[in-house]
Coordinates of C-alpha atoms in Angstrom, one line a residue:
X1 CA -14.6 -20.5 -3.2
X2 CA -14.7 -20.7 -6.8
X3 CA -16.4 -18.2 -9.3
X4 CA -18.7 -18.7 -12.2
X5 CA -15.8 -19.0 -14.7
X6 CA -14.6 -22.2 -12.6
X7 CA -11.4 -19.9 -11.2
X8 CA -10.5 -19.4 -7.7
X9 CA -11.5 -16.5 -5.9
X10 CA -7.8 -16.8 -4.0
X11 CA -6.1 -17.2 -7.0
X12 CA -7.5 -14.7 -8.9
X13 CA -7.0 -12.0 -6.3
X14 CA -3.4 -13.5 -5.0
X15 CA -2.2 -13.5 -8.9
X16 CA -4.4 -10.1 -9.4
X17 CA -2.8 -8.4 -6.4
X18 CA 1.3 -10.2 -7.1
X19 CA 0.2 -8.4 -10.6
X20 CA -0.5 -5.0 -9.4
X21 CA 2.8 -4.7 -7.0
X22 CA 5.3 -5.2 -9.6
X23 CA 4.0 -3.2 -12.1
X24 CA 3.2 -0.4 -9.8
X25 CA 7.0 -0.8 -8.8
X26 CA 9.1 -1.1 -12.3
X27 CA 7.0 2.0 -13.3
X28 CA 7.8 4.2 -10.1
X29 CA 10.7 3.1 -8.0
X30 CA 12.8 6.1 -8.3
X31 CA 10.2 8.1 -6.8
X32 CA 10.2 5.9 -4.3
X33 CA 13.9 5.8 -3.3
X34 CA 13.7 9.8 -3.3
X35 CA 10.7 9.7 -1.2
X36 CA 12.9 7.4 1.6
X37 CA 16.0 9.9 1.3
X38 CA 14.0 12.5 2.4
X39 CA 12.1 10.6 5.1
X40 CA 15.2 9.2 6.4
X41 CA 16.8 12.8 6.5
X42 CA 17.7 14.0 10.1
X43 CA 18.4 17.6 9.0
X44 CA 16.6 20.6 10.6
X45 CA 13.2 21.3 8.7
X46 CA 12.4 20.7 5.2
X47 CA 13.8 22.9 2.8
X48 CA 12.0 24.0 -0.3
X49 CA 13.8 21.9 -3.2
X50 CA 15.0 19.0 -1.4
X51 CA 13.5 16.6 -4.0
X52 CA 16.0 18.2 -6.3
X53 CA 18.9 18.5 -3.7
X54 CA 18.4 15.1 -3.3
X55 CA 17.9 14.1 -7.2
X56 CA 21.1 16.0 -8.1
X57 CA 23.4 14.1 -5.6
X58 CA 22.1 10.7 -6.7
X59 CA 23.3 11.8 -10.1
X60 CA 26.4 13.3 -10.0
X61 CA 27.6 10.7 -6.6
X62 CA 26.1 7.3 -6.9
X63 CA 26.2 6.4 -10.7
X64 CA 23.8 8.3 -12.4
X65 CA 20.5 6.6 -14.0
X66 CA 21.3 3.4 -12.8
X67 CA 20.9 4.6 -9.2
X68 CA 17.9 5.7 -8.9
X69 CA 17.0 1.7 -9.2
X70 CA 18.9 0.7 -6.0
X71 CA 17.0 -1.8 -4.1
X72 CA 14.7 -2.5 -6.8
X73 CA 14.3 -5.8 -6.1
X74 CA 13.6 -6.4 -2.5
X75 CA 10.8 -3.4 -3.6
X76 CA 9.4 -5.6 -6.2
X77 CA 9.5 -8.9 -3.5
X78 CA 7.9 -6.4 -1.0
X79 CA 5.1 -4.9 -3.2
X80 CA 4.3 -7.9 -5.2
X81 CA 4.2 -10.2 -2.3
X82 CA 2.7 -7.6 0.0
X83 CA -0.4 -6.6 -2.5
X84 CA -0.8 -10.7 -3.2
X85 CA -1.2 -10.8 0.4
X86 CA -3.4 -8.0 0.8
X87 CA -6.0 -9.0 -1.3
X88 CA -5.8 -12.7 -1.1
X89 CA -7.0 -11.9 2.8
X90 CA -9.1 -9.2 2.4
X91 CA -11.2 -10.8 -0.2
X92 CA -11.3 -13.7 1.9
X93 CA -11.9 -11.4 5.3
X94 CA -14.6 -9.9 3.2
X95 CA -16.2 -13.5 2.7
X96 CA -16.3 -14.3 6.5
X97 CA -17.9 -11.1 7.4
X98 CA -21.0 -12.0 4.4
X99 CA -21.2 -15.1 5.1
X100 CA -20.9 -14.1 9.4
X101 CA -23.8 -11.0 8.6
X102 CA -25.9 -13.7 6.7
X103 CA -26.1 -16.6 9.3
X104 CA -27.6 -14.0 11.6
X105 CA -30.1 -12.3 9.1
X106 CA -33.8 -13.5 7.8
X107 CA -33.7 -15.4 4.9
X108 CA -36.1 -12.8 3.5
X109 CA -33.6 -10.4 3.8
X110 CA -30.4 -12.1 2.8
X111 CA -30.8 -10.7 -1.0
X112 CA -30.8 -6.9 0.3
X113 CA -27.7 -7.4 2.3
X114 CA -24.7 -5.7 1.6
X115 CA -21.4 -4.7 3.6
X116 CA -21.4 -1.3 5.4
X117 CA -18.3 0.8 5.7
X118 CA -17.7 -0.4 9.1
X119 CA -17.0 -4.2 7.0
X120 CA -14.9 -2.9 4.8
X121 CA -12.7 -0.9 7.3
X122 CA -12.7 -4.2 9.2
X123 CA -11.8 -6.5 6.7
X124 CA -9.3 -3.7 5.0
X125 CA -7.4 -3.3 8.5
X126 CA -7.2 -6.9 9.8
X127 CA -5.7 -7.9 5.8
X128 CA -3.3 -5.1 6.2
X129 CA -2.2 -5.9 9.8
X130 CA -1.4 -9.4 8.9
X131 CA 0.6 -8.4 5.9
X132 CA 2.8 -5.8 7.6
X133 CA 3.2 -9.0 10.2
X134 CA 4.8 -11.3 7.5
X135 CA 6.6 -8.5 5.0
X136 CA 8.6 -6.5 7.8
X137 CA 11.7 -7.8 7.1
X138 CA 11.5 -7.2 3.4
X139 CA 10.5 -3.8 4.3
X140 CA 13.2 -3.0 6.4
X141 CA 16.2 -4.3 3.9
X142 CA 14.1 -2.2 1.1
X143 CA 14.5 0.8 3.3
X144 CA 18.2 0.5 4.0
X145 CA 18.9 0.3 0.7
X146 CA 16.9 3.0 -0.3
X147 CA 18.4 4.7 2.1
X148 CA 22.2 4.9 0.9
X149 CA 24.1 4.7 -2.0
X150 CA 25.5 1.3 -2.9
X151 CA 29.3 3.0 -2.6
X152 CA 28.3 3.7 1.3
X153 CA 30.0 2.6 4.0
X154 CA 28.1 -0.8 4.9
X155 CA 25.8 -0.8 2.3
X156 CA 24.4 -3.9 1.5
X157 CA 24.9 -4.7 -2.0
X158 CA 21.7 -7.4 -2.7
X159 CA 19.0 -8.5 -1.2
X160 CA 20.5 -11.8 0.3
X161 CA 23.3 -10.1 2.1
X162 CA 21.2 -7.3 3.5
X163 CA 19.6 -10.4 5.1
X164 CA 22.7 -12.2 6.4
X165 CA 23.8 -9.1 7.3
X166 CA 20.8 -8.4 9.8
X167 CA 20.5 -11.6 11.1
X168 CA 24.4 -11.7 12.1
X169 CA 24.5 -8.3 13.9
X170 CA 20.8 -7.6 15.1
X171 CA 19.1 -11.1 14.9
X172 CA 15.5 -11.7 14.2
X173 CA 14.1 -8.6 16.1
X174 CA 16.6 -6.6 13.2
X175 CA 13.9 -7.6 10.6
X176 CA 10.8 -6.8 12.6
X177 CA 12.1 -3.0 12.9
X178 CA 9.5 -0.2 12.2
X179 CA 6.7 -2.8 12.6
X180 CA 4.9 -0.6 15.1
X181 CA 4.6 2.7 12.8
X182 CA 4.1 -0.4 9.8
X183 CA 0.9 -1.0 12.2
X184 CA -0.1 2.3 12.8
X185 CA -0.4 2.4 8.6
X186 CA -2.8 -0.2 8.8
X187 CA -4.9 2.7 9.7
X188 CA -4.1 4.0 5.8
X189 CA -5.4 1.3 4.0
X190 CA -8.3 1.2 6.2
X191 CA -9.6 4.3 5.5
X192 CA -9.0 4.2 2.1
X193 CA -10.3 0.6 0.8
X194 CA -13.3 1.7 2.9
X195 CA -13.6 4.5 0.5
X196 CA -12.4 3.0 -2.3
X197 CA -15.3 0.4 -1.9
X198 CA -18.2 2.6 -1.1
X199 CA -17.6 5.5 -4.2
X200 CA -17.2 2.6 -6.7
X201 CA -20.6 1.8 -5.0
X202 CA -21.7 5.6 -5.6
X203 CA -20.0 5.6 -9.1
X204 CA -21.9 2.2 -10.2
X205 CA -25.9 4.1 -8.6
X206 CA -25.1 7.1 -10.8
X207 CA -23.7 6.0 -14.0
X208 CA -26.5 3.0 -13.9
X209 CA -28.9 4.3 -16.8
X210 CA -31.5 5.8 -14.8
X211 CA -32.3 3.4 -12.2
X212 CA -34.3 5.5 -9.4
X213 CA -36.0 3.5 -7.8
X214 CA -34.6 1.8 -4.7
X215 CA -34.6 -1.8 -5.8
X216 CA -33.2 -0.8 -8.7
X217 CA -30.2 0.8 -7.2
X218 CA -29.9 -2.3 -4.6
X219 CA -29.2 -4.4 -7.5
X220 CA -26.9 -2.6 -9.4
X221 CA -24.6 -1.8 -6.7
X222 CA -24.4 -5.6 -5.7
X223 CA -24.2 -6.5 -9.9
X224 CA -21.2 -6.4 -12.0
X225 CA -18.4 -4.4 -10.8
X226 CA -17.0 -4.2 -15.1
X227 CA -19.9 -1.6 -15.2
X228 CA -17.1 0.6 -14.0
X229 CA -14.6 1.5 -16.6
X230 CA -11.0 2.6 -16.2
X231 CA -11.7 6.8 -15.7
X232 CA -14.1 5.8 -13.1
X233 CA -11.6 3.6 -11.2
X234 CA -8.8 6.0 -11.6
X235 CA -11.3 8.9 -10.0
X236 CA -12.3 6.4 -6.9
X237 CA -8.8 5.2 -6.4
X238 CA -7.8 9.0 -6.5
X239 CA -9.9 10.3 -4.1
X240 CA -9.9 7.4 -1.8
X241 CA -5.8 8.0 -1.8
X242 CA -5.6 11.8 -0.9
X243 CA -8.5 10.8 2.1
X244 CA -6.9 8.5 3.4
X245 CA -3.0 10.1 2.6
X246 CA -4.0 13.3 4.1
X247 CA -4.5 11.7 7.5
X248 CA -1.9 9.2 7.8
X249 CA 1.4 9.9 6.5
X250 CA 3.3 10.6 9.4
X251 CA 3.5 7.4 10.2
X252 CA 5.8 6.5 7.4
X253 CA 8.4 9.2 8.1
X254 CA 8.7 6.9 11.7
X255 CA 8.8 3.5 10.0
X256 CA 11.3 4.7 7.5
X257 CA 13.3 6.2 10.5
X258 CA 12.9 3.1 12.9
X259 CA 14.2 0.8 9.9
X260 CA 17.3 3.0 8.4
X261 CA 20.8 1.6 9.0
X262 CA 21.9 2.5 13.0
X263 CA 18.5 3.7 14.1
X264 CA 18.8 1.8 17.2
X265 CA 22.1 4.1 17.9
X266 CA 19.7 7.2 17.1
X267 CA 16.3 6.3 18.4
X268 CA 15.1 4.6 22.0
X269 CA 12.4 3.4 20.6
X270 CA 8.9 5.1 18.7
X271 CA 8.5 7.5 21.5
X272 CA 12.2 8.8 21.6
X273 CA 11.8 9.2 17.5
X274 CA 8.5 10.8 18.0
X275 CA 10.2 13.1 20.4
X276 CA 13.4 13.8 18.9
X277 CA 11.5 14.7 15.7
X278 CA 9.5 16.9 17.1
X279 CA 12.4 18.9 18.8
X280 CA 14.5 18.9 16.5
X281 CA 12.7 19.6 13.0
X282 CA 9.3 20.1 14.6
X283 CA 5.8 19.8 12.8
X284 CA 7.5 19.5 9.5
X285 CA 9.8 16.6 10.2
X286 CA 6.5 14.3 10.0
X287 CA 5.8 15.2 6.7
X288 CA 9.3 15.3 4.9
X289 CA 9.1 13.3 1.6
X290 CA 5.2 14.5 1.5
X291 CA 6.3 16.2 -1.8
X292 CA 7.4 13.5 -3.8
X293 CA 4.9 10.8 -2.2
X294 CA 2.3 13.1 -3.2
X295 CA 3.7 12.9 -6.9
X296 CA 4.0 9.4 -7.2
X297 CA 1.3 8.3 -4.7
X298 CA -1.4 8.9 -7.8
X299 CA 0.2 7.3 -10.2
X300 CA 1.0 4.4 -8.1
X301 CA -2.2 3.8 -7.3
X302 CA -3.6 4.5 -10.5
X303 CA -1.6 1.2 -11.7
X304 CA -2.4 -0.5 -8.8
X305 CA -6.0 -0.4 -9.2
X306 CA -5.9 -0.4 -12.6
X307 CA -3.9 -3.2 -13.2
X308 CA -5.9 -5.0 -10.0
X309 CA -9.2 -4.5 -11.3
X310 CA -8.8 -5.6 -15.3
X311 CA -6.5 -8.6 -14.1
X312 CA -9.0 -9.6 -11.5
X313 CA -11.7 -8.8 -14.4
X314 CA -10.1 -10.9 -17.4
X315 CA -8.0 -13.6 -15.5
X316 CA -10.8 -16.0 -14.9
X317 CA -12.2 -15.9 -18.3
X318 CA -8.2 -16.5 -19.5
X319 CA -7.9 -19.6 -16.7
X320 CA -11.6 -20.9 -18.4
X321 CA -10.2 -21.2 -22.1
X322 CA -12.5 -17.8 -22.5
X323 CA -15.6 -19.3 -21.7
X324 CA -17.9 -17.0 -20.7

C-alpha cells in the first residue's frame, strides 16, 4: 500500500513505530528498571517508600548513576523492535478489516464506512499477540537484567551472553518465559488503542469548526488525522493509558516474575505464581511497582505517541523530497 506522498504505508509506520520505542526508552529507562525491582520483589506486601528503598540501594551498591541504565540495550532492541512491529501489523490488520467490511458492503455505502471499536480492539489485540510471540526472548533477558545488579551472582553482563547463557542452561523454552502473562497484556493494548482511536475520533468532531450536521462530522472524522495537534494527542493517549492501566496491570507483576533469574526454582508454573502471590503478599503483591509505572507510564506514552504521530505525519513528505 503506498500513500499519496509515494511512501509506504509499512514503512512509514515500521520506521514511525522503531522511532517511538527508542526514544520512549533513552528518556525513561531508570524508571523502568525500578519498576522491575519492585515487581520482581518476593517480600511480604508493599511498603510505603519502596521506590526510594529501592532507588537508594541502586545508588549507594551498584555504581551509582550509571546503574540505573543496566540493561539499556536489550530495552532499546525490545521497545524499538516491539513498537516497529506493533504498528507495522496493526496498520496493516487495520487494512484487512476495511478492505474485509468493504467487500461485504453496498457500494453506496462504502464512503460512510468507518471501523467500530470492536475493529480496533481486533486489529489492536491480534498485532499485539504476534509481537509478544516474536519479542519474548528479548523481554526475558531485559528483565533479568533489570532485575539484578551487574556485580550479582550470575548476572549477565550484555545482551549476547544473557543469550548464550539461556540457551546453554534452559534451552529455547528459557526465552519463551512469561509469554503467557505477555499474552494476557495483549488485553492492555487492546483496550487502549481502542480508545486511543475512538477519542482522537471524538477530539477531531469537536474541535472541527462547527460542523453539526451529520455528514459533516462523517467527513471530518475519516479526514486528516494532523487536525489534531500535540495537546490533543497527549490528552487521548493519557486517558486511553490510565483506562486501559487501571484494568490490566497485574499481569505484568506475573510476567516480570515468570522471567526473573530462577523462577522456575520458585514458581510451578502461572497458577503456582498466581497462588503463591496471593498467599504470601496478598491483593497487594499484584500491584507492586504500580507506583513508579504510574509515574513513568505518562510520560512514556506521551513520547510514544508523540513521537509516533509527527514521525508518521512528516516522514512521507521527508521520503517525497517535501513534495506535498
Amino acid at each position: 500500500m503506498t500513500g499519496k506522498d509515494g511512501a509506504s504505508s509499512s514503512v512509514v509506520e515500521t520506521i514511525a513505530g522503531f522511532t517511538a520505542g527508542i526514544a520512549t526508552t533513552l528518556c525513561l529507562h531508570p524508571l523502568d528498571l525500578i519498576k522491575t525491582r519492585l515487581q520482581v520483589d518476593r517480600t511480604d506486601g508493599s511498603r510505603v517508600g519502596g521506590s526510594f528503598r529501592v532507588i537508594r540501594q541502586i545508588f549507594h551498591d551498584e555504581g551509582g548513576l550509571a546503574a540505573f541504565y543496566r540493561g539499556l540495550t536489550p530495552n532499546i532492541i525490545g521497545n524499538s523492535s516491539s513498537w516497529a512491529l506493533y504498528f507495522l501489523l496493526y496498520g496493516d490488520i487495520k487494512d484487512a478489516i476495511v478492505d474485509w467490511h468493504l467487500h461485504r458492503t453496498p457500494d453506496n455505502g462504502r464512503q460512510q464506512w468507518q471501523l467500530t471499536s470492536s475493529d480496533y480492539f481486533i486489529a489492536s489485540g491480534a498485532a499485539g499477540a504476534l509481537t509478544s510471540v516474536l519479542t519474548n526472548p528479548i523481554w526475558v533477558i531485559k528483565t533479568r537484567m533489570l532485575a539484578t545488579g551487574s556485580q550479582s551472582p550470575g548476572a549477565y553482563t550484555s545482551f549476547t551472553t544473557g543469550a548464550m547463557q539461556i540457551l546453554s542452561s534452559e534451552g529455547i523454552r528459557g526465552f519463551y518465559r512469561g509469554l503467557i502473562p505477555s499474552l494476557f497484556g495483549v488485553s492492555h493494548g487492546a483496550l487502549q488503542f481502542m480508545a486511543y482511536e475512538k477519542l482522537k475520533l471524538y477530539r477531531t468532531r469537536v474541535s472541527s469548526s462547527g460542523a453539526e450536521d451529520s455528514a459533516s462530522s462523517q467527513a471530518t472524522a475519516s479526514g486528516n488525522r494532523r487536525e489534531l495537534n500535540n495537546l490533543d494527542f497527549i490528552f487521548t493517549s493519557s486517558i486511553s493509558k490510565i483506562f486501559a492501566g487501571s484494568i490490566t496491570y497485574p499481569y505484568q507483576v506475573l510476567r516480570s516474575r515468570m522471567q526473573t533469574y530462577n523462577a522456575h526454582y520458585a514458581y510451578h508454573g502461572l497458577r503456582d505464581a498466581i497462588a503463591k502471590i496471593w498467599a504470601t503478599e496478598g491483593a497487594g503483591g499484584f500491584y507492586k511497582g504500580l507506583g513508579p509505572n504510574l509515574f513513568r507510564v505518562l510520560p512514556s506514552t506521551w513520547v510514544t505517541f508523540l513521537v509516533y504521530e509527527n514521525t508518521r505525519s512528516y516522514l512521507p513528505k521527508i521520503l517525497s523530497g517535501g513534495r506535498e
